[in-house]
Tab-separated table of C-alpha atoms in Angstrom:
chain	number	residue	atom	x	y	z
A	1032	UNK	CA	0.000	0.000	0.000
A	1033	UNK	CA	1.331	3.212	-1.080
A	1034	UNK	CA	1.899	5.363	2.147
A	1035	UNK	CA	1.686	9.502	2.229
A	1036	UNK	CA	3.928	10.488	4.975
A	1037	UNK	CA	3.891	13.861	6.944
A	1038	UNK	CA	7.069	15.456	7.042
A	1039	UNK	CA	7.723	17.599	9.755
A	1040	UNK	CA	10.883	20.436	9.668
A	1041	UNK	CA	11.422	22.993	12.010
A	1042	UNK	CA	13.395	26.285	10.542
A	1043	UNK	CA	16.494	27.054	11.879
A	1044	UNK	CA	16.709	30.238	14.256
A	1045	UNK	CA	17.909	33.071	12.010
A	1046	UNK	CA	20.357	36.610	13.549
A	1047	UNK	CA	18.921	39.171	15.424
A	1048	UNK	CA	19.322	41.351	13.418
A	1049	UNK	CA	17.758	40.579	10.439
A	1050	UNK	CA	14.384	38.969	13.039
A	1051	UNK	CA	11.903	41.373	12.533
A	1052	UNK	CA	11.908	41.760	8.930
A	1053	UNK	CA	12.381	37.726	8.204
A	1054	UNK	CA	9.688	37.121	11.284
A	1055	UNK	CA	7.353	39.481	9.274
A	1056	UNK	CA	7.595	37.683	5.838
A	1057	UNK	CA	7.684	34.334	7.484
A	1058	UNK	CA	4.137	34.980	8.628
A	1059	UNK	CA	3.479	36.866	5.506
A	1060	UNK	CA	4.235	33.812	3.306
A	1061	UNK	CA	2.825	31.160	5.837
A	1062	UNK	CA	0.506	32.873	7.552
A	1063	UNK	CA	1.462	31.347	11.035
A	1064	UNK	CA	5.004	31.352	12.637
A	1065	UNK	CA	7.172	28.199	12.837
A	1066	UNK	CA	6.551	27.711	16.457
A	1067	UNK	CA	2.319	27.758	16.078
A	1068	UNK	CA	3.162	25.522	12.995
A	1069	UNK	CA	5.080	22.853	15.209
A	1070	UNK	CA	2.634	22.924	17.965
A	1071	UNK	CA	0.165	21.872	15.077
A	1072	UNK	CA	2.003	19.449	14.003
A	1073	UNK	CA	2.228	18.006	16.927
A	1074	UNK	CA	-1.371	17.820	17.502
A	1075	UNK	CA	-1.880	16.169	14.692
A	1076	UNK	CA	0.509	13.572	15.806
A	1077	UNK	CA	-1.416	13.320	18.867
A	1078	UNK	CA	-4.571	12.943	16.749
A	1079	UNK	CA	-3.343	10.097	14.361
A	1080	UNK	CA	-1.617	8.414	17.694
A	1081	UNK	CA	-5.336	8.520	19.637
A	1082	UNK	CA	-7.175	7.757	16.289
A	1083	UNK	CA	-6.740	3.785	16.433
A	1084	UNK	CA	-8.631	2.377	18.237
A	1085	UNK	CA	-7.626	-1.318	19.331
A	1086	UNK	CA	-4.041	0.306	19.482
A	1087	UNK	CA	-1.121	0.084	17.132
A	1088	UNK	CA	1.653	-2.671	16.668
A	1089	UNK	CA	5.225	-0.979	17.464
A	1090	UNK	CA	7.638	-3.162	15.634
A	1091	UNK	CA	10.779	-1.949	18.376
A	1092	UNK	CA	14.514	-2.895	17.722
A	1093	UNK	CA	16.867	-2.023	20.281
A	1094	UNK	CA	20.650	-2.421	20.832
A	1095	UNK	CA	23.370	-0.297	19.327
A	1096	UNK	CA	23.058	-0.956	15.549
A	1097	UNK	CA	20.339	-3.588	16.740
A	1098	UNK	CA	22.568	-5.710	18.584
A	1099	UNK	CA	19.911	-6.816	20.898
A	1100	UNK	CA	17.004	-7.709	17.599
A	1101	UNK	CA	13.430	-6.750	17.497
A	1102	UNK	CA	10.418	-7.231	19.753
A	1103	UNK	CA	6.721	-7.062	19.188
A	1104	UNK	CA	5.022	-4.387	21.279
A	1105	UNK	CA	1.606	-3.108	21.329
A	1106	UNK	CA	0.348	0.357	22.485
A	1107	UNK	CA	-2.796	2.302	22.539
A	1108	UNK	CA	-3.161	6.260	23.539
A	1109	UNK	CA	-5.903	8.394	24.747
A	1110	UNK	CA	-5.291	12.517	25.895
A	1111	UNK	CA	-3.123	12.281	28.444
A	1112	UNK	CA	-1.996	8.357	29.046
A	1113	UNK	CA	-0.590	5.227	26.974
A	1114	UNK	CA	-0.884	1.730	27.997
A	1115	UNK	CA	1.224	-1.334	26.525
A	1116	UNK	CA	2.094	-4.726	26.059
A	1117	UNK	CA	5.099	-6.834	24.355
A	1118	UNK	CA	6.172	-10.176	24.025
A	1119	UNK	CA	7.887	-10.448	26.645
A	1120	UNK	CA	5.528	-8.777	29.185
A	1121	UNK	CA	2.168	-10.243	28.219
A	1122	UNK	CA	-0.079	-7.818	30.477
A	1123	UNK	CA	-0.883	-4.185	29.898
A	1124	UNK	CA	0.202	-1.596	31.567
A	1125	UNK	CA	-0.502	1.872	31.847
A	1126	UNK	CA	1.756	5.562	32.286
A	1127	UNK	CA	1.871	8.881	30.883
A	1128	UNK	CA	3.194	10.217	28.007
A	1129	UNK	CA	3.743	13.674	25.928
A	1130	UNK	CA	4.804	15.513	22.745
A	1131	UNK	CA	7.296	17.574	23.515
A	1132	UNK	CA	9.858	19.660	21.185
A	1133	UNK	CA	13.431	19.207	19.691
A	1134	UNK	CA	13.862	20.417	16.750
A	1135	UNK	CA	11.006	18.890	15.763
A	1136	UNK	CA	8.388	16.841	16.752
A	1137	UNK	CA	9.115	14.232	19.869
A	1138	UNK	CA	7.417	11.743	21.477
A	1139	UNK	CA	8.746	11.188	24.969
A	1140	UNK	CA	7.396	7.896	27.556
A	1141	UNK	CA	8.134	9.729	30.491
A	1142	UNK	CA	6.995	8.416	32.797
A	1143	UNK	CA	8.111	4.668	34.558
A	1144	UNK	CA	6.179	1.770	32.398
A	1145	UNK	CA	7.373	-1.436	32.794
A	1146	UNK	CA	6.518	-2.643	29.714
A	1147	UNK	CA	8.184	0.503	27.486
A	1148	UNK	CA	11.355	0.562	30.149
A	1149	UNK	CA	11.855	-2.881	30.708
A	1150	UNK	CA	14.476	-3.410	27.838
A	1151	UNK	CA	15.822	0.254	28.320
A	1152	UNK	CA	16.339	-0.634	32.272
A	1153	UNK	CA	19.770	-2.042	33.897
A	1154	UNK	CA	19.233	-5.864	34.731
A	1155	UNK	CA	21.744	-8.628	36.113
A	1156	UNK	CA	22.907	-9.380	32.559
A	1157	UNK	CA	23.791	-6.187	31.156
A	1158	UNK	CA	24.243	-3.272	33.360
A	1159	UNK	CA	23.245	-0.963	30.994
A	1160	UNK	CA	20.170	-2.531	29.842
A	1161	UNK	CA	19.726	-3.140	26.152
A	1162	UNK	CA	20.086	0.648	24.538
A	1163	UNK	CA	16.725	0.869	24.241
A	1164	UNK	CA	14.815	4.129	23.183
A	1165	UNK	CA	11.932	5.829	25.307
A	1166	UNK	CA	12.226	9.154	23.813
A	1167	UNK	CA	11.712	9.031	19.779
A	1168	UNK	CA	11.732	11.839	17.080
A	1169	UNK	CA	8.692	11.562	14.955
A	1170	UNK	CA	10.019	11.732	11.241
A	1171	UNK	CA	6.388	10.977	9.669
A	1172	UNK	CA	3.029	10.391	10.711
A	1173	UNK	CA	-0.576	9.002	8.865
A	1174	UNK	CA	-3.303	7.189	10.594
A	1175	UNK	CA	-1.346	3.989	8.494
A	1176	UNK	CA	2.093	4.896	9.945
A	1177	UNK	CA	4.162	6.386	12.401
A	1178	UNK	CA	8.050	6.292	11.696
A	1179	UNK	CA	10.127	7.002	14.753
A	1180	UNK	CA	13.597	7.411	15.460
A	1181	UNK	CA	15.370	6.932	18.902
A	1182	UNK	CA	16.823	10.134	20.045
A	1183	UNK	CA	19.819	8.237	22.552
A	1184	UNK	CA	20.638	4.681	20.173
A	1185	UNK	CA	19.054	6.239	16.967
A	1186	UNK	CA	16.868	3.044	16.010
A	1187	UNK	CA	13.667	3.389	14.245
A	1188	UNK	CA	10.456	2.099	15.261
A	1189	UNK	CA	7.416	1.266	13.364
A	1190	UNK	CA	3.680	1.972	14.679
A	1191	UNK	CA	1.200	0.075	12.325
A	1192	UNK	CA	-2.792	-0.183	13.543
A	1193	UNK	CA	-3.885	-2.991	14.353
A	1194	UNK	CA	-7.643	-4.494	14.333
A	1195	UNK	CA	-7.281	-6.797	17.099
A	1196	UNK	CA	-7.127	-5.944	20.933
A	1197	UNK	CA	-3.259	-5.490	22.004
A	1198	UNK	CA	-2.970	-9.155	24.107
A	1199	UNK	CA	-4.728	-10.757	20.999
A	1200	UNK	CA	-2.074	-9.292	18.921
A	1201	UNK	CA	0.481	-10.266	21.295
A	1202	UNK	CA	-0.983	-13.808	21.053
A	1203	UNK	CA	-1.338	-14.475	17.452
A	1204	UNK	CA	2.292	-13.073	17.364
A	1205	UNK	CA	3.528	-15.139	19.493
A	1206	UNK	CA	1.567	-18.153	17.782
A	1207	UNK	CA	2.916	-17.104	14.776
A	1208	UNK	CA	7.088	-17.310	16.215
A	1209	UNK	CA	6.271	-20.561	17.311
A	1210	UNK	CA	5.186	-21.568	14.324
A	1211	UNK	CA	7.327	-20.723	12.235
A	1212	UNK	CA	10.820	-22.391	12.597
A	1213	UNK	CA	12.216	-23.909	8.971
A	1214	UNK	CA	15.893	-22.655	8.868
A	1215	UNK	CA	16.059	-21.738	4.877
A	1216	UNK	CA	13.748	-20.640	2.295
A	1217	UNK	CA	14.068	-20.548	-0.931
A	1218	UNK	CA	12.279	-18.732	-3.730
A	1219	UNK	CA	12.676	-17.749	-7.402
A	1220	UNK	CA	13.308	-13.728	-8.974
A	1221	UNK	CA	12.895	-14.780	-13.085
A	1222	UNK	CA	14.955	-17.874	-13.464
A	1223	UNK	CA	17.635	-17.041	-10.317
A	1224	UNK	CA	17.391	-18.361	-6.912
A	1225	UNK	CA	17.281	-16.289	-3.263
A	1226	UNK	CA	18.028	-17.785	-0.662
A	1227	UNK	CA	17.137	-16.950	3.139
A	1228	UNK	CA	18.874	-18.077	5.890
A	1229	UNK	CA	17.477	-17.931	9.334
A	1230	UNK	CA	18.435	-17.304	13.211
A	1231	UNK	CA	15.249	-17.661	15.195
A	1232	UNK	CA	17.556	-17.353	18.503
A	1233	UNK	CA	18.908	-13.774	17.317
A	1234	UNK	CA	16.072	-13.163	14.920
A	1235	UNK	CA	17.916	-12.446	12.032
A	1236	UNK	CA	17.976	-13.458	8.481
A	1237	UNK	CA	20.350	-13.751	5.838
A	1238	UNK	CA	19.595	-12.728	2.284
A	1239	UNK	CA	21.950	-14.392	-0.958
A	1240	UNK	CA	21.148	-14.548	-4.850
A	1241	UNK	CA	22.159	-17.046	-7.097
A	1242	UNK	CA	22.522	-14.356	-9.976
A	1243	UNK	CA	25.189	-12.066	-7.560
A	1244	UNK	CA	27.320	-14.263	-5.203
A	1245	UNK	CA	28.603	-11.204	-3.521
A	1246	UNK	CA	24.963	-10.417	-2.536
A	1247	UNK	CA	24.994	-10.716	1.078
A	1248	UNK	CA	22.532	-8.882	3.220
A	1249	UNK	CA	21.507	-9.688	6.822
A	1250	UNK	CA	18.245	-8.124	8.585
A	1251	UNK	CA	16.546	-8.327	12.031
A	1252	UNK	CA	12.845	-9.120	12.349
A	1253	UNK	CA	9.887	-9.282	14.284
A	1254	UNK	CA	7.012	-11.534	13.918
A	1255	UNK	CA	3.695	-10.245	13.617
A	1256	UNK	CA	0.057	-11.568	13.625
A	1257	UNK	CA	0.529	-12.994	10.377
A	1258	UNK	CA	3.968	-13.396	9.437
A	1259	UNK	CA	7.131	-11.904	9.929
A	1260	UNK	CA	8.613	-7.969	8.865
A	1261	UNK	CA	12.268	-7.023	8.825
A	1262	UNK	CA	13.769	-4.258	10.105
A	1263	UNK	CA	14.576	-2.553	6.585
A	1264	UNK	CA	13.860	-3.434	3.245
A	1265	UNK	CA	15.828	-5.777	0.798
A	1266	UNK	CA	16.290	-5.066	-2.999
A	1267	UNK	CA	17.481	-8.120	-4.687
A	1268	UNK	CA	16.714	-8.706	-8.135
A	1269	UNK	CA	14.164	-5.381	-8.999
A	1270	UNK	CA	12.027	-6.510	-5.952
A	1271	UNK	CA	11.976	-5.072	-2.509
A	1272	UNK	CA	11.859	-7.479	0.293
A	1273	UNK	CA	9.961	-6.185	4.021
A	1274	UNK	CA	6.855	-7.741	4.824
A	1275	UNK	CA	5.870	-11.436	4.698
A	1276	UNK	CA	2.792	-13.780	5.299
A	1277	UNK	CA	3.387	-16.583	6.197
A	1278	UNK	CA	1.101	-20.380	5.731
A	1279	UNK	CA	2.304	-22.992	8.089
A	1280	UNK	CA	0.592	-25.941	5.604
A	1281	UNK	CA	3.332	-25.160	2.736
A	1282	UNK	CA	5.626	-23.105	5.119
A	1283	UNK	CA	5.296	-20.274	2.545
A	1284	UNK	CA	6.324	-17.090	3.115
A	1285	UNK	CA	4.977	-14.467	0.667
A	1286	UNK	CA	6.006	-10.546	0.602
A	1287	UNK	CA	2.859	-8.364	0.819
A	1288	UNK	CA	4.627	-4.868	0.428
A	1289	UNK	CA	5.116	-2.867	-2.331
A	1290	UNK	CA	7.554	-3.661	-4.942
A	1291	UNK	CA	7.611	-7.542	-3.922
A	1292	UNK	CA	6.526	-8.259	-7.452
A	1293	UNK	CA	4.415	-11.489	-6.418
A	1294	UNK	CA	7.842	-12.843	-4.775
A	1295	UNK	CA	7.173	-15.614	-2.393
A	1296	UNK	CA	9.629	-18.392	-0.710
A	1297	UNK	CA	9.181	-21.739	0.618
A	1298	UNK	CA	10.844	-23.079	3.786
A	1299	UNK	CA	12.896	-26.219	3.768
A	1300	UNK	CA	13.659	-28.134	6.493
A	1301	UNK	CA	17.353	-29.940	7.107
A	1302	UNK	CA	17.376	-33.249	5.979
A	1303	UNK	CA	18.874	-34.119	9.454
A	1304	UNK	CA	16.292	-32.776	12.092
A	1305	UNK	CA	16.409	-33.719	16.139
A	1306	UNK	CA	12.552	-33.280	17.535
A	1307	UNK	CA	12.360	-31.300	20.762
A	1308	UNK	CA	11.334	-34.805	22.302
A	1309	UNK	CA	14.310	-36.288	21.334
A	1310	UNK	CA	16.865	-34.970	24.131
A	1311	UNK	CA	14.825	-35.251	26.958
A	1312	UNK	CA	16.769	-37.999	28.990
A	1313	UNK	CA	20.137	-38.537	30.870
A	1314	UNK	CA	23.847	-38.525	29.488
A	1315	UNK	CA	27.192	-38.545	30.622
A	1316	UNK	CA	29.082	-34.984	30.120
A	1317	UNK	CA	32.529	-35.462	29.677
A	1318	UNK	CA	34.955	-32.687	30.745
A	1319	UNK	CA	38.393	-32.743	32.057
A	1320	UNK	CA	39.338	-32.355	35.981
A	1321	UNK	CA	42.265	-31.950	38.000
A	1322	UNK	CA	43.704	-28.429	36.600
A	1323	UNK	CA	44.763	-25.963	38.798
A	1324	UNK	CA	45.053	-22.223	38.175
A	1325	UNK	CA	48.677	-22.475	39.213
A	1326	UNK	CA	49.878	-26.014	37.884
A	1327	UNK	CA	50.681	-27.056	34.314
A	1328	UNK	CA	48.777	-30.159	34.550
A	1329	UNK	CA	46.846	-31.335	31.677
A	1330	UNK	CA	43.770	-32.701	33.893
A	1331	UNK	CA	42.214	-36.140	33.317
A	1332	UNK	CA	38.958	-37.313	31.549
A	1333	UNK	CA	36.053	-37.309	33.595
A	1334	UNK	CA	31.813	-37.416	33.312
A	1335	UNK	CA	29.444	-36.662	35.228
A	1336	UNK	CA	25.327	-37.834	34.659
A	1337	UNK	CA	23.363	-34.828	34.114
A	1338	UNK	CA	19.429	-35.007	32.792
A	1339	UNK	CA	17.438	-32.907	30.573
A	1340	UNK	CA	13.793	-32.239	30.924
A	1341	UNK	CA	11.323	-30.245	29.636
A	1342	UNK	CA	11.467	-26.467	30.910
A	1343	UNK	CA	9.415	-24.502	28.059
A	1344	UNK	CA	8.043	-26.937	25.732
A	1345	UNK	CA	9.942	-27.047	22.249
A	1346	UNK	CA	12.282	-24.075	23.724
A	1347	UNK	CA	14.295	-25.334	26.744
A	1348	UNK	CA	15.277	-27.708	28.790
A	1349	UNK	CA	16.045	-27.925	32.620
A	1350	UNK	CA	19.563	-29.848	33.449
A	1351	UNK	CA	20.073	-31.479	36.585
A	1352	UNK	CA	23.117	-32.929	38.191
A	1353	UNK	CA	26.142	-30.826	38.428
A	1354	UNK	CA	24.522	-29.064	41.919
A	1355	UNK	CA	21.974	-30.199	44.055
A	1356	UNK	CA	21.405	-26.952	44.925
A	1357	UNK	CA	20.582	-25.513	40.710
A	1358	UNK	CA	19.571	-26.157	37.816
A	1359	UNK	CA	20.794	-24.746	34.155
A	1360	UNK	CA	19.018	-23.685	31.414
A	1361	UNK	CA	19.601	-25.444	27.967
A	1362	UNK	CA	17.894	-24.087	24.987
A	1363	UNK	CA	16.523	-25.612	21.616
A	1364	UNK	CA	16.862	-23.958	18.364
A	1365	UNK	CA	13.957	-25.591	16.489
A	1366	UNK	CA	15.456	-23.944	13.411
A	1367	UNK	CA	18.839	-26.032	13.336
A	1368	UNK	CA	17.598	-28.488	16.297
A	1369	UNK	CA	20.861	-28.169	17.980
A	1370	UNK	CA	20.830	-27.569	21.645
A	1371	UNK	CA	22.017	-23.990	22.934
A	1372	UNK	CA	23.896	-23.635	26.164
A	1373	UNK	CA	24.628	-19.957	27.583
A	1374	UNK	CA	25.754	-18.288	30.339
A	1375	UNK	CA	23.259	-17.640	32.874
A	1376	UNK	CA	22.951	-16.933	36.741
A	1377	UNK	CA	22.050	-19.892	39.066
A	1378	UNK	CA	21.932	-18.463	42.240
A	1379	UNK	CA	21.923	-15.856	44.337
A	1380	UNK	CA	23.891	-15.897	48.122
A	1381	UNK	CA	22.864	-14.269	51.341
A	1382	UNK	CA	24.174	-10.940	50.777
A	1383	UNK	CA	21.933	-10.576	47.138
A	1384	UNK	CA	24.817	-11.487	44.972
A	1385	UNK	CA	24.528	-13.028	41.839
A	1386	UNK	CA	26.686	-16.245	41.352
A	1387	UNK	CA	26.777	-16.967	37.519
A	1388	UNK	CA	27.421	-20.195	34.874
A	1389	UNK	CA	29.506	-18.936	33.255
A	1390	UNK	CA	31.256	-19.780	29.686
A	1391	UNK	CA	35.140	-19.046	29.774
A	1392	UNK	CA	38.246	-19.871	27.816
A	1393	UNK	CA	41.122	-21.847	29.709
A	1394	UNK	CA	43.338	-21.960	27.229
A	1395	UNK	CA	43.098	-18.392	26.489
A	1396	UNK	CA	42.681	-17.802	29.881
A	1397	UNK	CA	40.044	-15.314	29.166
A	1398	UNK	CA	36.151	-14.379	30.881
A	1399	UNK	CA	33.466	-12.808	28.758
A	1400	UNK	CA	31.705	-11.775	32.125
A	1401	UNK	CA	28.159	-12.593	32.784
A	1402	UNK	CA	27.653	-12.174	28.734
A	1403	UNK	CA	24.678	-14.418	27.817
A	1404	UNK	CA	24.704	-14.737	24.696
A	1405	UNK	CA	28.434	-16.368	25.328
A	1406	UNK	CA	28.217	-20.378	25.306
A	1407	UNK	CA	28.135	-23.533	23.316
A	1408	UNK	CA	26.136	-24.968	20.770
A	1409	UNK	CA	25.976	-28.750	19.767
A	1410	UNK	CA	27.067	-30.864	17.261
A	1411	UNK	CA	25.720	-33.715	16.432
A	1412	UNK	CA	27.143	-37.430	15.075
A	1413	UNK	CA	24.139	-38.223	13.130
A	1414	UNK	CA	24.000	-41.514	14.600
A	1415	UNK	CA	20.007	-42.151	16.434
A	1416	UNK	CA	21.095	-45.227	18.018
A	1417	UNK	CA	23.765	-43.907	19.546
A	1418	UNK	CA	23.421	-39.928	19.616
A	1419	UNK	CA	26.570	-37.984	20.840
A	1420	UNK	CA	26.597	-34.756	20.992
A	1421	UNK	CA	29.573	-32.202	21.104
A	1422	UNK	CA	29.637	-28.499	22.459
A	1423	UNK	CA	31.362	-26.220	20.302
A	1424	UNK	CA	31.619	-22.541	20.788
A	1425	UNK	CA	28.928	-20.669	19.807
A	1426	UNK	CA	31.063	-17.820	18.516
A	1427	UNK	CA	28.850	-14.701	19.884
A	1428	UNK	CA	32.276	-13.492	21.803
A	1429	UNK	CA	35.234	-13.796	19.115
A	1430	UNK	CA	36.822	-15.797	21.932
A	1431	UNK	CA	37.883	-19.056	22.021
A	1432	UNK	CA	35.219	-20.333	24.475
A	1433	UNK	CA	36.106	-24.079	26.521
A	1434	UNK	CA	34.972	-24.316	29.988
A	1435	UNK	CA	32.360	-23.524	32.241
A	1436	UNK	CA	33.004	-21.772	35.778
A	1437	UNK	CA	31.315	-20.184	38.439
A	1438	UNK	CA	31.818	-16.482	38.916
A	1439	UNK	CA	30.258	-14.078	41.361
A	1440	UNK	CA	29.050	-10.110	41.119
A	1441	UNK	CA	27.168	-8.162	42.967
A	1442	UNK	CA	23.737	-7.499	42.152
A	1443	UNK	CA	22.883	-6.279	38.787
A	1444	UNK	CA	26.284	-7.055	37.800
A	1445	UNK	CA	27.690	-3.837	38.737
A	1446	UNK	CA	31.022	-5.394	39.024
A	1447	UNK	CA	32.866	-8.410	39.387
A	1448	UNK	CA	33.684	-9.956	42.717
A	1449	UNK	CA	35.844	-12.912	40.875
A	1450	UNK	CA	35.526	-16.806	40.830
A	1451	UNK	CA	33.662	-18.886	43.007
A	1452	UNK	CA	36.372	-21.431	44.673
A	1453	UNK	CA	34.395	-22.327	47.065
A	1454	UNK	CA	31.074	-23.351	49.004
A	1455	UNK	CA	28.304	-24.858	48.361
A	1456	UNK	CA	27.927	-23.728	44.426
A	1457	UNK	CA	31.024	-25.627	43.351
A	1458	UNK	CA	30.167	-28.256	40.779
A	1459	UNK	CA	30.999	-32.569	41.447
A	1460	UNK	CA	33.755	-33.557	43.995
A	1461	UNK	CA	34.077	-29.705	44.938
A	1462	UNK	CA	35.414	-28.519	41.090
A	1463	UNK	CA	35.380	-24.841	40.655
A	1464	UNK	CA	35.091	-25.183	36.700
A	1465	UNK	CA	34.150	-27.675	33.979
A	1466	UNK	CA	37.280	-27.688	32.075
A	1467	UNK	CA	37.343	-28.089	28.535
A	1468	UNK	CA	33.591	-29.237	28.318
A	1469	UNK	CA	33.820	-31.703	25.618
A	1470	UNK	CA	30.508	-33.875	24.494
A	1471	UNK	CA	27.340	-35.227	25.884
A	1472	UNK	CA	26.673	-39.165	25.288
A	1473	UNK	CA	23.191	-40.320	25.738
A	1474	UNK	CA	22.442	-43.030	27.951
A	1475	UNK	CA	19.850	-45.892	27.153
């Protein structure tokens, strides 16, 4: 659908001397000065922002250049007050808002809402949240879309309107991520292939084209109540690729937006594919034990039993038996069907600190601190019989990560209070670390 967009431009203060004279012909020529034309405009906004009613889909990236991905939000205004809803808050919530000025239009949350600040608000895994925007420039504005643009990371955000009530959005949404999960898709542009790769875990996707192998072009998304949209467009081939629907009977994908040209993909799955079912069961871990921080001492095979059952069904798993005391969180990437392994905090002592899993590198005796997108992936030997099932970096940190330890920080992880050598965290036979975590064999 073609969009007409609302430009809004505030003119640049101009010398005292030469006010009076330019003031004059401004309002000669426009009939209103710039200042009574912003505070219009920013009624307007206001207007178009109150005019839908169920609310409007915000499709919200966040993360300096959108490290951190995209997340569905919903949000609905009246005169005075917003309330929202996202993904990963699934109950509304309500808190004032305002249009204020800076060199043009703004719309500023300003006030607490724990759905808008949750991402933009410190946490135990990263101290300075996730660079998220509450304060937004508005750079356009119909009742079909609102374009903003963060004023502190500088990511835009998308308001659409949407014709469902905000949770049912959130639902369907969320209905719609789980459903969708095949790793490529393929589709045709004339007789050439392109070819999209996908990361449900980072929500990304990777764009190539048979007819250019140096086309290369990588894009967050969110999902939405009937597909999926990315973050920016993609031109490949005379077509521009943005918004897709997508059918879970042929897992097709087809772009809706204008310029798609009637392009549409179809999801493959791999040929090798592990069901969520699958892992649930106990193995034996094998690691190596017996190095010390100050010895040269190569350590000596060792196992330990450890079980996997279901946490969230066909996304994680709970693993027992390294600690009575904890549990650890594996995850399942239904795209790939490997099984994901991050850092992650486990506990908490008496005095509120946070004592963390967390992935390391002995041999380049190196700690991505509490980072949790740091850990291990799996890989797998293909055999069913006999599944085994090695951890290999997952390569988020650029380091060479080998081992698992315990490390403690102080709440929030405002700073590091070092590595847990003791007490009642430490992992079998009193072991500060998992060294060199190697492979997980299944047992029958």
């Amino acid at each position: 659908m073609k969009l007409k967009n609302i430009f809004f431009a505030c003119m640049m203060a101009l010398p005292l001397l030469g006010l009076s004279s330019c003031q004059s012909e401004d309002d000669e020529v426009f009939g209103e000065s710039s200042s009574q034309r912003l505070e219009q405009d920013m009624e307007n906004i206001k207007d178009i922002l109150r005019g839908a009613p169920n609310g409007w889909a915000m499709d919200y990236f966040v993360g300096t250049d959108v490290q951190y991905g995209g997340y569905v939000v919903t949000v609905k205004f009246d005169s005075l007050t917003c309330t929202a809803a996202s993904e990963l808050i699934q109950e509304e919530a309500t808190s004032y808002y305002k249009m204020t000025t800076d060199q043009g239009p703004v719309l500023t949350f300003d006030t607490y809402n724990k759905v808008l600040h949750a991402l933009a608000t410190p946490n135990s895994s990263y101290y300075e949240g996730y660079h998220a925007d509450f304060e937004f420039t508005v750079l356009s504005a119909t009742p079909e879309l609102v374009v903003l643009k963060g004023k502190r990371v500088g990511n835009y955000a998308y308001l659409r309107p949407i014709d469902v009530p905000m949770l049912d959005y959130i639902k369907l949404a969320s209905a719609m991520s789980d459903s969708i999960y095949a790793p490529t898709a393929v589709g045709m542009i004339g007789e050439d292939s392109v070819e999209a790769s996908f990361s449900y875990m980072s929500q990304k996707v990777t764009f190539t084209y048979s007819a250019d192998t140096a086309f290369n072009e990588t894009r967050d998304f969110v999902f939405t109540d009937k597909g999926l949209r990315l973050y920016t467009p993609v031109e490949v081939g005379g077509s521009k690729l943005y918004e897709f629907t997508y059918a879970d009977k042929d897992r097709l994908y087809t772009c809706v937006n204008e310029g798609a040209n009637g392009f549409s993909m179809t999801g493959r799955m791999p040929s090798v594919y592990i069901d969520y079912e699958d892992y649930v069961g106990s193995y034996w871990l094998y690691y190596q034990s017996g190095i010390e921080d100050d010895e040269e001492e190569e350590g000596k095979a060792d196992s330990v039993m450890v079980t996997l059952t279901p946490l969230v069904e066909g996304r994680s798993y709970s693993m027992s038996g390294l600690n009575p005391l904890y549990t650890v969180e594996v995850g399942y990437d239904r795209g790939t069907s490997n099984l994901t392994w991050n850092t992650q905090i486990i506990a908490h002592d008496e005095d509120g600190n946070e004592i963390w899993f967390n992935a390391a590198s002995w041999v380049q005796n190196t700690l991505p601190r509490a980072y949790t997108l740091g850990g291990f992936v799996t890989e797998w030997n293909g055999d069913r019989e006999n599944p085994v099932y090695t951890w290999v970096d997952n390569g988020y940190t650029g380091i060479m990560l080998d081992t698992w330890c315990l490390w403690k920080t102080t709440p929030n992880n405002s700073s590091s209070l070092g590595r847990v050598t003791e007490g009642e965290y430490l992992f079998r036979d009193g072991e500060s670390a998992l060294y060199y975590i190697s492979r997980m064999v299944k047992i029958k």
